[in-house]
Short mmCIF file of C-alpha atoms in Angstrom, two decimals:
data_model
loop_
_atom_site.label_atom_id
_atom_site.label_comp_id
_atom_site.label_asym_id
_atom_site.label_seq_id
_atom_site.Cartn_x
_atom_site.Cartn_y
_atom_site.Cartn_z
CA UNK A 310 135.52 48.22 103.54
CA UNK A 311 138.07 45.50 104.94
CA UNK A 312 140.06 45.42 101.97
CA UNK A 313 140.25 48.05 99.11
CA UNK A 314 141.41 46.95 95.40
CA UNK A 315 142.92 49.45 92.99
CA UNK A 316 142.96 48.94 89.66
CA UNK A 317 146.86 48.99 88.45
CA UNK A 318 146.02 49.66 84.40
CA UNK A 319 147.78 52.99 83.53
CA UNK A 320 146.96 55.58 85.97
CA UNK A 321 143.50 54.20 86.39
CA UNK A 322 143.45 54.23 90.04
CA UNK A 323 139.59 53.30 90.61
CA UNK A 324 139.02 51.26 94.28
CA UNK A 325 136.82 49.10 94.79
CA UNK A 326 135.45 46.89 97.60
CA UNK A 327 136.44 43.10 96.21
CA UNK A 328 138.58 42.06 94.12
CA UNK A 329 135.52 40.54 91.57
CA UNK A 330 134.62 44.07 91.16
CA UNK A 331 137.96 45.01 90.16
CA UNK A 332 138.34 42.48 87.71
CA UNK A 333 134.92 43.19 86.09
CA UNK A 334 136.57 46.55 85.76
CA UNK A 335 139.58 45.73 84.07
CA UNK A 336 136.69 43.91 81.76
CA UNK A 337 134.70 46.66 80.74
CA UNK A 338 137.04 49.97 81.39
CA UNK A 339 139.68 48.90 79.70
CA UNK A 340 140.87 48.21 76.39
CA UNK A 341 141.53 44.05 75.54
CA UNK A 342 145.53 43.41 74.72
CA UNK A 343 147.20 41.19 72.33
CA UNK A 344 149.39 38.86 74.13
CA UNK A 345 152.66 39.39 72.96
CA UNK A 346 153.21 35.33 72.78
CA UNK A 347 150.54 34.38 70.96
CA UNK A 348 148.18 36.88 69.36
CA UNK A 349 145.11 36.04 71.73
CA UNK A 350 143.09 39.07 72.84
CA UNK A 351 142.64 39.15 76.29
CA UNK A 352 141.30 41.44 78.77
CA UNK A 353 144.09 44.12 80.06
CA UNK A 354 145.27 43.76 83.88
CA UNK A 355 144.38 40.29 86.20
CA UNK A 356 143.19 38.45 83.07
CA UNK A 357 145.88 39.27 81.19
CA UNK A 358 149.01 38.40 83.46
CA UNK A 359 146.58 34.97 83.76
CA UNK A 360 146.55 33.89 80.08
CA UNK A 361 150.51 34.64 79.57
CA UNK A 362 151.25 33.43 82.97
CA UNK A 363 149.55 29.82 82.58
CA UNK A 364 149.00 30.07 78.83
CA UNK A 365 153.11 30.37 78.24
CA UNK A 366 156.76 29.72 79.63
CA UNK A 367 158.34 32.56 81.66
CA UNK A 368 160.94 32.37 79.05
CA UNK A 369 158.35 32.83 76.15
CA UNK A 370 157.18 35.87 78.74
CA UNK A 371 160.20 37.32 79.24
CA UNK A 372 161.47 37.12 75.22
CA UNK A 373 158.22 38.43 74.21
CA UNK A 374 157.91 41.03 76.95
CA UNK A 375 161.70 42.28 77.48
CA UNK A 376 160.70 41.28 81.06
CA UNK A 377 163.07 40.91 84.25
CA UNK A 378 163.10 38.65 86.57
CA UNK A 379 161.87 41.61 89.11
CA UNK A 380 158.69 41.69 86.64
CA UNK A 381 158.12 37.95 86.53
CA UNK A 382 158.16 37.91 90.31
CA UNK A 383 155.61 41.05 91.17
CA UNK A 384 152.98 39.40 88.79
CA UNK A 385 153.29 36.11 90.28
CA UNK A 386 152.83 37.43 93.41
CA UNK A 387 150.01 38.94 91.85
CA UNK A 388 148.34 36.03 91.09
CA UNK A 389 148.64 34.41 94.17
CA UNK A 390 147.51 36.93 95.91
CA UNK A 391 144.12 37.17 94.03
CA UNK A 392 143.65 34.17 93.43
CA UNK A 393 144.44 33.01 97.43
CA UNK A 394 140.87 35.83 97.67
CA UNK A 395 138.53 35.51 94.00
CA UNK A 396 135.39 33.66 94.15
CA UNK A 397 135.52 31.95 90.89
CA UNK A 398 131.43 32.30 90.75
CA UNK A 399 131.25 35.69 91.92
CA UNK A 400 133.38 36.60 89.51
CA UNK A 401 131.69 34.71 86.67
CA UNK A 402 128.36 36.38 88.03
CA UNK A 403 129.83 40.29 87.72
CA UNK A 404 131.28 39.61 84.28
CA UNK A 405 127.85 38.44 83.34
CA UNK A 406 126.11 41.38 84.35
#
């Protein structure tokens, strides 16, 4: 394994070889969310920080979230880390499976 993804939900803790495996885990371990901006429910974990991330302001974020700028910045960082790695079709293919 080059690279070893953990799954940061709770105190989930599962690893997994690629990062399309971990977000098919977020998927189907754990339970969907209701964005605090709009009501949508979305997948908990990658997918999640995704929709409010380019779905809403980081001002509608932070108001809805009591967020910090420390917060805003580790989840962007987030996101550019995974998505700098995902295969878009990979991951379309495990979260058809």
């Amino acid at each position: 394994m080059d690279t070893a993804w953990e799954c940061g939900i709770d105190d989930c803790g599962s690893v997994f070889e690629d990062v399309e495996s971990t977000i098919a885990h977020q998927v189907t371990a754990h339970e969907r969310l209701e964005c605090g901006v709009c009501g949508t429910i979305v997948p908990d974990g990658y997918l999640a920080i995704r929709h409010v991330f380019s779905e809403h302001s980081r001002a509608e974020y932070v108001r809805a979230y009591g967020a910090g700028a420390e917060d805003v910045r580790q989840r962007e960082d987030l996101l550019e880390e995974v998505d700098d790695v995902v295969d878009q079709q990979r991951l379309a293919d495990h979260l058809e499976s």
